[in-house]
Short mmCIF file of C-alpha atoms in Angstrom, two decimals:
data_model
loop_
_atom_site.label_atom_id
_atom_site.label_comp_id
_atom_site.label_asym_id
_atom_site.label_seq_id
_atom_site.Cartn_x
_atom_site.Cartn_y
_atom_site.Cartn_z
CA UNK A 17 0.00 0.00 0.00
CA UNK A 18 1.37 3.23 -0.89
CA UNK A 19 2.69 5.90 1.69
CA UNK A 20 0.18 8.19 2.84
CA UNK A 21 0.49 11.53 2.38
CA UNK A 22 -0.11 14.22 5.34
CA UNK A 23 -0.82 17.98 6.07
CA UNK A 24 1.13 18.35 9.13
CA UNK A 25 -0.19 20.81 11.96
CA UNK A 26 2.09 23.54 11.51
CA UNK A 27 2.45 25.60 15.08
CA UNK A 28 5.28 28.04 14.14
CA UNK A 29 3.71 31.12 15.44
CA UNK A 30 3.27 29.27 18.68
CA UNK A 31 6.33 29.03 20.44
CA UNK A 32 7.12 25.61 21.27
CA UNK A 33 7.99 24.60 24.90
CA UNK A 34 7.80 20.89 25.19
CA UNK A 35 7.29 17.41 22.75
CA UNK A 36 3.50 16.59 23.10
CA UNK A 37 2.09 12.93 23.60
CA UNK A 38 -1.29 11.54 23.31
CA UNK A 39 -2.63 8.58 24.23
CA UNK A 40 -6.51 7.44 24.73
CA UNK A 41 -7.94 6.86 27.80
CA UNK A 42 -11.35 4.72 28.68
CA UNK A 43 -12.96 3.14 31.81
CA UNK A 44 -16.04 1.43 32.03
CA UNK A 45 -17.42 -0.54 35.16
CA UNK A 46 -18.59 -4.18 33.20
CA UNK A 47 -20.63 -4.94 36.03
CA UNK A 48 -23.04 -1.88 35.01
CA UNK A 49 -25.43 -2.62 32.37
CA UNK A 50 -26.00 0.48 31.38
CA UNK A 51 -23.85 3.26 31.13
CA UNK A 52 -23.72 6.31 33.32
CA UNK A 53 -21.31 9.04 33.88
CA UNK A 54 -20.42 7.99 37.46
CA UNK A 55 -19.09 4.25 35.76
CA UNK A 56 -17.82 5.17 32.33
CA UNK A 57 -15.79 7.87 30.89
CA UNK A 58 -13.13 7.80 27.45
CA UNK A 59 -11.32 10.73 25.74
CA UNK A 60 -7.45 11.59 24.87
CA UNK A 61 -4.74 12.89 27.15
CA UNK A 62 -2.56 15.63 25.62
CA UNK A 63 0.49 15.80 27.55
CA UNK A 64 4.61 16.76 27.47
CA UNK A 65 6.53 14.25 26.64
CA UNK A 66 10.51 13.88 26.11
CA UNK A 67 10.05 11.77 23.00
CA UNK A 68 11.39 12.72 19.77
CA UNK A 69 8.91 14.88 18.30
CA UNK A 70 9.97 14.66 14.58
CA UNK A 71 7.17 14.44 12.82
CA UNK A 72 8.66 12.00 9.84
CA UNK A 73 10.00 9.37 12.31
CA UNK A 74 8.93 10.00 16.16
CA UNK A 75 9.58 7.44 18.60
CA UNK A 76 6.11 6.72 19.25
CA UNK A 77 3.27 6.58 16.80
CA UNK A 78 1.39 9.02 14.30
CA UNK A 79 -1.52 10.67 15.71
CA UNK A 80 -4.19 12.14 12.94
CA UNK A 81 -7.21 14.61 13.15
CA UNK A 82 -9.49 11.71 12.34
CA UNK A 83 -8.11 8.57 13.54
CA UNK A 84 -10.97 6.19 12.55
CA UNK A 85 -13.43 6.38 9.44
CA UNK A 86 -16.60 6.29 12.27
CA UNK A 87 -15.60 9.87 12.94
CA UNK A 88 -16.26 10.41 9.42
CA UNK A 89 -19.26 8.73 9.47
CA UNK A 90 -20.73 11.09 12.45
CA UNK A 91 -19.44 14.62 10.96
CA UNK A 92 -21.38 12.91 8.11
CA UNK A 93 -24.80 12.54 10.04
CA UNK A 94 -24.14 16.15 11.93
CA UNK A 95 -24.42 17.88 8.28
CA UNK A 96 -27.40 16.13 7.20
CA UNK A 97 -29.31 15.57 10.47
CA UNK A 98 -32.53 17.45 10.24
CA UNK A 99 -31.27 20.70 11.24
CA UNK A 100 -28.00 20.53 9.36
CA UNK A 101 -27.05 22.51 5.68
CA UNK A 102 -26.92 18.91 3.45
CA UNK A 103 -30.53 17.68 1.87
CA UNK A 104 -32.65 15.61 4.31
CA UNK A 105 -34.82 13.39 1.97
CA UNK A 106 -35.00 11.64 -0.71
CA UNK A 107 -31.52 9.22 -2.65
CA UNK A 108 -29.51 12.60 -2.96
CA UNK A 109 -29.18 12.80 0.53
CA UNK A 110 -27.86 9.23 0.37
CA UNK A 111 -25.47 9.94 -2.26
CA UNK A 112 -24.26 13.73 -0.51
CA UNK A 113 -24.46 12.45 2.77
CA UNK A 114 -21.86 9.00 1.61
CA UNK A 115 -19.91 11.90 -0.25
CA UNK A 116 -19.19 13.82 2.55
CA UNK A 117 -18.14 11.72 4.69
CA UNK A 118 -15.95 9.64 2.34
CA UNK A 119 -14.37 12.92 1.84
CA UNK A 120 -14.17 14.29 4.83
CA UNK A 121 -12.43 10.78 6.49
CA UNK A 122 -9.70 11.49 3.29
CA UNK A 123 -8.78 14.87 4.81
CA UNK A 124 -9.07 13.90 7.91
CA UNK A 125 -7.20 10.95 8.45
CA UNK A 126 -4.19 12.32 6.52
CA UNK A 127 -4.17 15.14 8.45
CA UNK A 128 -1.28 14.52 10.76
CA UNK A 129 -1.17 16.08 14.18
CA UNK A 130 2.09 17.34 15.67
CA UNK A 131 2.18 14.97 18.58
CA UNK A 132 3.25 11.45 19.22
CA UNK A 133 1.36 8.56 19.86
CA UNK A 134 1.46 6.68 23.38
CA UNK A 135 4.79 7.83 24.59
CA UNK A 136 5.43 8.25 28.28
CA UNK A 137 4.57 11.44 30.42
CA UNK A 138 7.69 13.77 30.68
CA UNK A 139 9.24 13.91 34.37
CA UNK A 140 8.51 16.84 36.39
CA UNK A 141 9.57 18.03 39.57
CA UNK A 142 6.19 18.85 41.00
CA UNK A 143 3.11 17.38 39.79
CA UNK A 144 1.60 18.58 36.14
CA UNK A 145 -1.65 21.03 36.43
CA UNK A 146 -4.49 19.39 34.75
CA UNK A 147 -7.36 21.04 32.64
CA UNK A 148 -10.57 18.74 31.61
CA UNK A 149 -12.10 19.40 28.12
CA UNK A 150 -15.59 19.24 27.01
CA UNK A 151 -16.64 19.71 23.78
CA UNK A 152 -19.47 21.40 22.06
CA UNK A 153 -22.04 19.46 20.49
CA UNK A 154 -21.13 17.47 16.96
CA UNK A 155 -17.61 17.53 18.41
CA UNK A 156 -15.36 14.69 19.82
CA UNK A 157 -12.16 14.12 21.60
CA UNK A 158 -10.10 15.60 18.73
CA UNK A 159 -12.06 18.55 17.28
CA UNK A 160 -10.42 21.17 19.34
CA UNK A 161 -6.39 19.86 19.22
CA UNK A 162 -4.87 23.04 18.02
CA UNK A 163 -6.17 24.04 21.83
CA UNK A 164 -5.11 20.81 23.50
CA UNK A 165 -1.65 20.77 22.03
CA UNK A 166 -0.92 24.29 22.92
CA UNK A 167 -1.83 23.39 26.32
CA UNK A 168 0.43 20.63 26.80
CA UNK A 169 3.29 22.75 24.51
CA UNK A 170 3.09 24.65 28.08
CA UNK A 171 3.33 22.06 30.77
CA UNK A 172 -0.68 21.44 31.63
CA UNK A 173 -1.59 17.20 31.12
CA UNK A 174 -5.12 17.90 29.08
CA UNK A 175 -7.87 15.46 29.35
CA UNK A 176 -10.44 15.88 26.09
CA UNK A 177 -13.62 14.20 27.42
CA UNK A 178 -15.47 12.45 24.46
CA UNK A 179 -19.33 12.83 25.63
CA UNK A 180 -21.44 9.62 25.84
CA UNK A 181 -24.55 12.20 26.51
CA UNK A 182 -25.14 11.37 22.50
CA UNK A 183 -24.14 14.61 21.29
CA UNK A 184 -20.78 14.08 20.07
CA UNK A 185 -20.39 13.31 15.83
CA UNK A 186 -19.24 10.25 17.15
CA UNK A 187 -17.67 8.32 20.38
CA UNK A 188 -15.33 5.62 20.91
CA UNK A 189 -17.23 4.13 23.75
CA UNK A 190 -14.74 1.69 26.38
CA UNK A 191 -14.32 -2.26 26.66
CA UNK A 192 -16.63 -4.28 24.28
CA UNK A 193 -19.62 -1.44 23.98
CA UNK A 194 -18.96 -0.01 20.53
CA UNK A 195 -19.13 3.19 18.98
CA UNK A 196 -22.32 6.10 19.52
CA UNK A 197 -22.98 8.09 16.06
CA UNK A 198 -24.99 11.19 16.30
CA UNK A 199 -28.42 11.00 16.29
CA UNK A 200 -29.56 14.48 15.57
CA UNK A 201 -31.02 17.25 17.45
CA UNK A 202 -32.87 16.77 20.65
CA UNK A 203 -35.60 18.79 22.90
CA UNK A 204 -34.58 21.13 25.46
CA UNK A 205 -35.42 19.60 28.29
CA UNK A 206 -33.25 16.27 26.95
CA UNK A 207 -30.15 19.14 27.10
CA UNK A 208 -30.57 19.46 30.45
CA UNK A 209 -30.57 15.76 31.66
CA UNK A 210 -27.85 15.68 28.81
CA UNK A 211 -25.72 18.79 30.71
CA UNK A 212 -26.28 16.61 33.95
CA UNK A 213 -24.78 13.87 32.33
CA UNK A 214 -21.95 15.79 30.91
CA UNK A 215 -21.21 17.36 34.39
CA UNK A 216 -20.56 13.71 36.14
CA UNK A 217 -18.58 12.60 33.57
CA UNK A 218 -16.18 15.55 34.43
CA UNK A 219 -16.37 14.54 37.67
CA UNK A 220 -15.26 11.09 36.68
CA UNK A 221 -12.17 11.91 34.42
CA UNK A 222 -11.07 14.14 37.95
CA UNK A 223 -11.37 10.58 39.56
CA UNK A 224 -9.33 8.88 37.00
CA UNK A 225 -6.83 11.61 37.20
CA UNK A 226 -6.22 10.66 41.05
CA UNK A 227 -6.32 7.35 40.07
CA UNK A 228 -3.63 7.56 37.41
CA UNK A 229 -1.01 9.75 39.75
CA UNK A 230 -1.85 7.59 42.85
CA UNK A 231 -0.98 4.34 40.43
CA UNK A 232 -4.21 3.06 42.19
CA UNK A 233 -6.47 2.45 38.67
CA UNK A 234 -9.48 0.78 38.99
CA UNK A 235 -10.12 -2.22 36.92
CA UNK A 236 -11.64 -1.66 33.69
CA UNK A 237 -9.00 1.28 33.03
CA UNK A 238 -6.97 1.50 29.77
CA UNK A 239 -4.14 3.66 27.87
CA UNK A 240 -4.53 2.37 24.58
CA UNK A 241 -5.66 3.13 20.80
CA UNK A 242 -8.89 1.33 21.63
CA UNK A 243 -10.08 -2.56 21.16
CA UNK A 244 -12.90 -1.45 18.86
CA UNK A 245 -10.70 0.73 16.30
CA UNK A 246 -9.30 -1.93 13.48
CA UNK A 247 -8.49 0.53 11.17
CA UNK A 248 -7.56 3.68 10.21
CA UNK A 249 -4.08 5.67 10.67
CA UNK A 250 -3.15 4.76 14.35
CA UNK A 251 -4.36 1.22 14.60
CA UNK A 252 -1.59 -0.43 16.30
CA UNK A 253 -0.55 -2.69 19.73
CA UNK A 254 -1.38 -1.77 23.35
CA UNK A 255 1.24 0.54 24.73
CA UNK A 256 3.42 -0.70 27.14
CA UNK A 257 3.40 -0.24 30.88
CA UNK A 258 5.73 2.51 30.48
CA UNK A 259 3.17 4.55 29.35
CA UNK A 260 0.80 4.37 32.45
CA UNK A 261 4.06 4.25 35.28
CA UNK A 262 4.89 7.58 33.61
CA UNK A 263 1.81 9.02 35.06
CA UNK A 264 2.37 7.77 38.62
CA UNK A 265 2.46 10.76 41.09
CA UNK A 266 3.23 13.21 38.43
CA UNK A 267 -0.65 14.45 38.06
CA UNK A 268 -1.78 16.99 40.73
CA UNK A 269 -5.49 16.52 41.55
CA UNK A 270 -6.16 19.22 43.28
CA UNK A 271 -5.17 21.25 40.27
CA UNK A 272 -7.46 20.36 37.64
CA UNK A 273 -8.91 22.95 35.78
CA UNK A 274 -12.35 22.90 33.48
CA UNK A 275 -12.17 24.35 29.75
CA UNK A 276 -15.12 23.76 27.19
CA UNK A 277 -16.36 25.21 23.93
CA UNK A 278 -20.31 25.65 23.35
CA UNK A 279 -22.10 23.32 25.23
CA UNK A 280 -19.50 22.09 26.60
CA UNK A 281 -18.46 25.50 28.19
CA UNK A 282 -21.77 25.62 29.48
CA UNK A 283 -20.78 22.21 31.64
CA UNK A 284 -18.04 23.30 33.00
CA UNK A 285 -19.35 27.13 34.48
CA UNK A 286 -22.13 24.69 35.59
CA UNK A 287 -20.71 22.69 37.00
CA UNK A 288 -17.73 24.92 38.79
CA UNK A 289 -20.66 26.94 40.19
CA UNK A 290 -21.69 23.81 42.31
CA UNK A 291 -18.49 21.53 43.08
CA UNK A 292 -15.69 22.99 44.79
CA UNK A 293 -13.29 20.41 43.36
CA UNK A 294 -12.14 22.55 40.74
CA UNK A 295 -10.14 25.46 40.97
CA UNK A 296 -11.40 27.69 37.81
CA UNK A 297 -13.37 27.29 34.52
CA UNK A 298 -12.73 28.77 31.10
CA UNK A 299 -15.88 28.67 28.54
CA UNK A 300 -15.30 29.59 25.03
CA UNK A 301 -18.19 31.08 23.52
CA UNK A 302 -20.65 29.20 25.48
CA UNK A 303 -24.44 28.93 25.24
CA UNK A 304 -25.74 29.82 28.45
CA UNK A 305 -29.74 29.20 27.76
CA UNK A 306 -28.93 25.75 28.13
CA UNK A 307 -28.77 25.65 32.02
CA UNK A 308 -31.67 25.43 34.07
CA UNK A 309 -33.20 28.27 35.44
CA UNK A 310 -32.57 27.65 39.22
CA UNK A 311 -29.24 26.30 38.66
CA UNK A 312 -26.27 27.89 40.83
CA UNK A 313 -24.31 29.47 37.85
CA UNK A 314 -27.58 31.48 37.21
CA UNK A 315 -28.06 32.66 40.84
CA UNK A 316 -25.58 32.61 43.28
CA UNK A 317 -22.17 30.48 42.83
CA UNK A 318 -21.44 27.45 45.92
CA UNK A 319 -17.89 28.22 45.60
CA UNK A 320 -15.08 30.47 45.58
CA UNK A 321 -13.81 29.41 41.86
CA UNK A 322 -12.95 32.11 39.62
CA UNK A 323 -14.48 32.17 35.60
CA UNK A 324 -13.38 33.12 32.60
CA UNK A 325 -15.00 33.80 29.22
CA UNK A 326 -13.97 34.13 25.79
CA UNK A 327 -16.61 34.96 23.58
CA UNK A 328 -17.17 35.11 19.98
CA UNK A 329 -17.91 38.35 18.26
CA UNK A 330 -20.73 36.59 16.32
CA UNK A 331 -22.60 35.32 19.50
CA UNK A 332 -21.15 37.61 22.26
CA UNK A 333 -21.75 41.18 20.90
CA UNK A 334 -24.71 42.50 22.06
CA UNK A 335 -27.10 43.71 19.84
CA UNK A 336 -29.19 46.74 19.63
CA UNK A 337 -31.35 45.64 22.54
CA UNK A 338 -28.49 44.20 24.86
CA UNK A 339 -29.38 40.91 24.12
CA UNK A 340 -26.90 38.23 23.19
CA UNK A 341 -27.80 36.54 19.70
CA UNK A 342 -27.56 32.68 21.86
CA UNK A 343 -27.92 33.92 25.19
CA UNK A 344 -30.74 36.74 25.71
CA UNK A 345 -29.79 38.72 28.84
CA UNK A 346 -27.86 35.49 30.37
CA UNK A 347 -24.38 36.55 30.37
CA UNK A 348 -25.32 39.23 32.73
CA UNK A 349 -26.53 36.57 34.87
CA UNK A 350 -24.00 34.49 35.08
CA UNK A 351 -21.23 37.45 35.86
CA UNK A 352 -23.18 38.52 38.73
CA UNK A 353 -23.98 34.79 40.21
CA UNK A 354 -20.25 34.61 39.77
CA UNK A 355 -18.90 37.59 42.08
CA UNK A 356 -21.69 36.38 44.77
CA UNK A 357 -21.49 32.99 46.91
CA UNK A 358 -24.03 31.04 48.43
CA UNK A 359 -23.18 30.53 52.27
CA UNK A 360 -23.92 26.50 53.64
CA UNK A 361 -24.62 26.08 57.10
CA UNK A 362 -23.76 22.87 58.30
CA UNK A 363 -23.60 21.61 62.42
CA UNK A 364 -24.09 24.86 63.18
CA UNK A 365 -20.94 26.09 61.33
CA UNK A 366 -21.31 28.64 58.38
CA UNK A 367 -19.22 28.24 55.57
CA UNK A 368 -17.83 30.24 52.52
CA UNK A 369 -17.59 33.55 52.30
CA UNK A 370 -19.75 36.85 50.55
CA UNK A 371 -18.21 36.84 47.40
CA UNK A 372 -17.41 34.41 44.92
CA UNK A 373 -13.90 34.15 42.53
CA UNK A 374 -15.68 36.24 39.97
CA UNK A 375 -15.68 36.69 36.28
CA UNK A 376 -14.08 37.99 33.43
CA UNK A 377 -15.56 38.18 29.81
CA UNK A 378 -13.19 39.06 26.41
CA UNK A 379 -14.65 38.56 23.11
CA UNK A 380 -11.44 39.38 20.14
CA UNK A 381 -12.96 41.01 17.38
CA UNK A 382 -14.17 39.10 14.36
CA UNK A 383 -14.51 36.07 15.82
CA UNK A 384 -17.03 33.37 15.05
CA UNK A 385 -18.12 30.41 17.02
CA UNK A 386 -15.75 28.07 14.92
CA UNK A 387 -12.65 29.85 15.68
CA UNK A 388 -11.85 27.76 18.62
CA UNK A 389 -12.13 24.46 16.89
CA UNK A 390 -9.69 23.01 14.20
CA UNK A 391 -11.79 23.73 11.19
CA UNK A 392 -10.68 26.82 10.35
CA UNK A 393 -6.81 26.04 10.80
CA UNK A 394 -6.41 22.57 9.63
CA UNK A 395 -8.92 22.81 6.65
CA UNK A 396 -9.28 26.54 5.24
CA UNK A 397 -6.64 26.29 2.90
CA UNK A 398 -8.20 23.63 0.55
CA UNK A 399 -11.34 23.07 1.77
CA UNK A 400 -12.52 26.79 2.31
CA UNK A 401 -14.98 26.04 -0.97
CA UNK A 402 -16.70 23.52 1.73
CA UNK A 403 -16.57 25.28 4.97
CA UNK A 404 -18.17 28.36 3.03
CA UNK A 405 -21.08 26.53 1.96
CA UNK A 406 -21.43 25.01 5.52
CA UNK A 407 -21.44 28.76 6.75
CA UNK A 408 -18.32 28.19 8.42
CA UNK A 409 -16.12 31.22 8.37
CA UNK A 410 -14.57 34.16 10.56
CA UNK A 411 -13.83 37.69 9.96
CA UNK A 412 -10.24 37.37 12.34
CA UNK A 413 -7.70 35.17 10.72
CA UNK A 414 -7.94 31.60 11.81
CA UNK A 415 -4.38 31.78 13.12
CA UNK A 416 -4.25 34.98 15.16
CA UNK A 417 -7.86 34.02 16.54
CA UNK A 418 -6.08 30.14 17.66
CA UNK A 419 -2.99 32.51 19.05
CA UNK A 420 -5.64 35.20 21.15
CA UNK A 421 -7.61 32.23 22.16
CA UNK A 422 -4.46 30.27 23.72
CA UNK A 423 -2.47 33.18 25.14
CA UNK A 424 -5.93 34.30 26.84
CA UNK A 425 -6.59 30.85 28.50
CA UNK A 426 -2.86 30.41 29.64
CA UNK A 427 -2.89 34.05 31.61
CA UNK A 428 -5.64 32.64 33.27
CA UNK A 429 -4.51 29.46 34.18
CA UNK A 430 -1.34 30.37 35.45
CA UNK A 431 -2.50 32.78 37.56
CA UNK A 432 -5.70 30.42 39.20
CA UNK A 433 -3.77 26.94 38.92
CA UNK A 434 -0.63 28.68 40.24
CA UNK A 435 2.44 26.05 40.39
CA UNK A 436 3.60 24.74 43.67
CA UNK A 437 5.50 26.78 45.66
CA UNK A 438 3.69 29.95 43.89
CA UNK A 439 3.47 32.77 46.35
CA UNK A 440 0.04 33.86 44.77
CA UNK A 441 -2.12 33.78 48.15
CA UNK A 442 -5.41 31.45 47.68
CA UNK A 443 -8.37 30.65 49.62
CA UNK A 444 -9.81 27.24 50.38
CA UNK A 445 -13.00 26.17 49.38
CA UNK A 446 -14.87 23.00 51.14
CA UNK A 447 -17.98 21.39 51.00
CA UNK A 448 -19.46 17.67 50.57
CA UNK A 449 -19.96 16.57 46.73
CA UNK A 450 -21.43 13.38 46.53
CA UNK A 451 -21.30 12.52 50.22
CA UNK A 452 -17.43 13.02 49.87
CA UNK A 453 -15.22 16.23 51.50
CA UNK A 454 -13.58 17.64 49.12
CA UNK A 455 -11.10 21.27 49.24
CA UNK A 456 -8.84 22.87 46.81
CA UNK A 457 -7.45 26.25 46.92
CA UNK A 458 -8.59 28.50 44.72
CA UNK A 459 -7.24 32.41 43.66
CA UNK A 460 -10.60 34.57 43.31
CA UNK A 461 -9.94 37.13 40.14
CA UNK A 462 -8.24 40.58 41.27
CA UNK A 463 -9.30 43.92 39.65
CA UNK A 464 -5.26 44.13 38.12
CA UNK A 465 -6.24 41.22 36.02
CA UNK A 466 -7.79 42.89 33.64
CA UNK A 467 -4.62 44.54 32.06
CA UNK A 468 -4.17 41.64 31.64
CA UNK A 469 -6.45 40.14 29.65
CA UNK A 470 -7.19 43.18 27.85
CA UNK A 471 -3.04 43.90 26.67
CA UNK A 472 -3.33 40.48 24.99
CA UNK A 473 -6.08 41.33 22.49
CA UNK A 474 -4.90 44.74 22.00
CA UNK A 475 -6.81 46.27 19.05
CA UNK A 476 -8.62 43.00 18.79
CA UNK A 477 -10.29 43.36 21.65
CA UNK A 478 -14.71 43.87 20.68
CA UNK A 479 -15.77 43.88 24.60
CA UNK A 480 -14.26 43.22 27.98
CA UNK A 481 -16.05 42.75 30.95
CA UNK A 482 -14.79 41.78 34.75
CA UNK A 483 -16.93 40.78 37.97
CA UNK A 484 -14.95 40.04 41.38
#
């Protein structure tokens, strides 16, 4: 079989600080029927690595946008589902919809990402900072890995959740259970059992990164490319146990961080409104009418974690009225809930404090709501015909709107997930989740922040807004 050809990730205006692996991850409990989000969980850890990081001949394996034609297959239902751009009856759609995704499993699966496949972590002296991604819906475990490896480039361990809620394009599910293709839109009130959903799965990757650093995995746990994928670019053997010793007290759990895009941004400021396990949240462009109305992140925040939010200019600019084009009069909400904090009373003891670790809201100019995903980067050269038609576009150059987003999300995190032995001064936050005590420290936003924030979009900057 001839040599396939790749479009390598370039990353040249993104300073390079370390090698990046990736390897799958997946648990499942096989005494569970059913799945839930408390027993089953899969995705892809972006991490540093001291591997060779040639991308021609690295010392572990390839690693590509697409690595299995099932991806394909559920970008492929996303466009014609009932709501998306493709035709939705009739043999055409049968032809377009094969079409698409025939081509879109050719670009993607020869699309080489600049990382290596299942190489060990990179030794640290203190623990790695960890941030959990979720994804927006018709999205997956890869769709946002220009973010990821940027991440990783810059010492965090990343965790991409893949969603079992059934509104990823497609999932990888663990053990023997198969693969979930998208099955179109669903009501609103589904969303919110869905967001629920989404929220404990978060709160099961956190598990599985204590698990992984304590070298304490429950069975059922696996670093691998995945017993259901037979083909494609990174089929391959079970890495060894390097891989999984290398993680082995070099994860810090009470440093992981929440990051999401869409929907997915909208689980993590829900659910770092209500479990003091995290330390701070960043939500790209997120669509805040899909939280319930009572819900803490609409009302008054349960702990002291700070928020951040980078918006698009096509769904965070206000229009005439003041109303967001996704959101109505939401975003308002949600900064004030965020610089207030419930107080829990419990044996007589009061907990918490009056104010919460705030908010801060940048939208760069000319931004859509695909800028923070790989389309735009990996597939505008010769694709832009395509993403035209499918309305994707964005008014700020791909590249410099990747850059913004990145340099904006590491300012944050460095200053909320400070490293160990940081003198930035924190506060503890404690309360039960899930019958279980559980405290971090956390660093509410200061006022100075917002130079910030604000120096790094420059002229690109369309609105800035800060709560503490």
């Amino acid at each position: 079989m001839a040599e396939r050809s790749s479009n390598s990730l370039t990353q040249k205006k993104l300073k390079l600080q370390h090698s990046v692996g990736v390897t799958d991850i997946q648990w499942d409990n096989p005494d569970q029927a059913q799945i839930s989000g408390d027993t089953h969980v899969v995705g892809r850890l972006w991490y540093p690595t001291t591997a060779m990081s040639s991308v021609s001949k690295p010392e572990g394996g390839k690693a590509f946008w697409l690595p299995d034609r099932r991806y394909a297959e559920g970008y492929a239902a996303v466009v014609f589902s009932d709501n998306g751009i493709g035709p939705t009856v009739g043999s055409c759609k049968n032809f377009a919809k094969s079409t698409f995704s025939n081509f879109t499993w050719w670009m993607g699966s020869s699309t080489q990402l600049k990382v290596i496949k299942d190489v060990p972590l990179k030794p640290a002296q203190h623990p790695y900072p960890v941030v959990l991604f979720s994804h927006g819906t018709c999205a997956n475990r890869n769709t946002y890995s220009c973010i990821c490896t940027k991440l990783a480039e810059e010492g965090y361990v990343v965790f991409s959740i893949e969603h079992a809620d059934s509104t990823a394009s497609a999932v990888e599910m663990a053990g023997d259970r198969g693969w979930q293709v998208y099955a179109g839109e669903t009501r609103e009130h589904v969303h919110k059992e869905f967001l629920r959903y989404r929220m404990k799965e978060c709160q099961t990757a956190r598990k599985m990164v204590a698990a992984l650093s304590s070298g304490t995995v429950p069975p059922g746990v696996q670093l691998t490319v995945g017993k259901g994928r037979t083909s494609g670019p990174e089929k391959g053997p079970e890495p060894g146990p390097l891989l999984r010793q290398s993680f082995k007290g070099a994860l810090d759990p009470d440093r992981v961080a929440l990051a999401g895009h869409s929907f997915g941004a909208s689980t993590v400021s829900a659910l770092v409104a209500e479990d003091p396990g995290f330390p701070c949240a960043i939500a790209l462009d997120p669509a805040w009418a899909l939280l319930w109305a009572d819900h803490p992140a609409l009302t008054a925040w349960k702990t002291s974690a700070p928020l951040m939010i980078i918006g698009s200019h096509q769904w965070h600019t206000p229009k005439k009225d003041g109303t967001l084009v996704r959101s109505g009069h939401l975003q308002e909400t949600v900064l004030a809930a965020a610089s207030r904090r419930q107080l829990s009373i419990e044996d007589g003891k009061v907990e918490g404090s009056a104010a919460g670790g705030g908010a801060v809201s940048v939208v760069p100019a000319g931004s859509t709501h695909e800028t923070f995903t790989d389309a735009l980067v990996l597939f505008a050269g010769k694709t832009s015909w395509l993403l035209k038609m499918m309305g994707l576009g964005s008014g700020l150059n791909p590249k410099l709107g990747l850059k913004l987003t990145c340099e904006e999300m590491l300012a944050f995190l460095k200053r909320h997930i400070p490293e160990a032995g940081s003198s930035v001064s924190t506060i503890s936050s404690s309360q039960k989740v899930n019958g279980l005590s559980k405290q971090v420290a956390t660093v509410p936003l200061q006022q100075e922040e917002d130079a910030v924030y604000k120096s790094i979009l420059g002229d690109k900057c369309a609105l800035f807004k800060m709560r503490t």
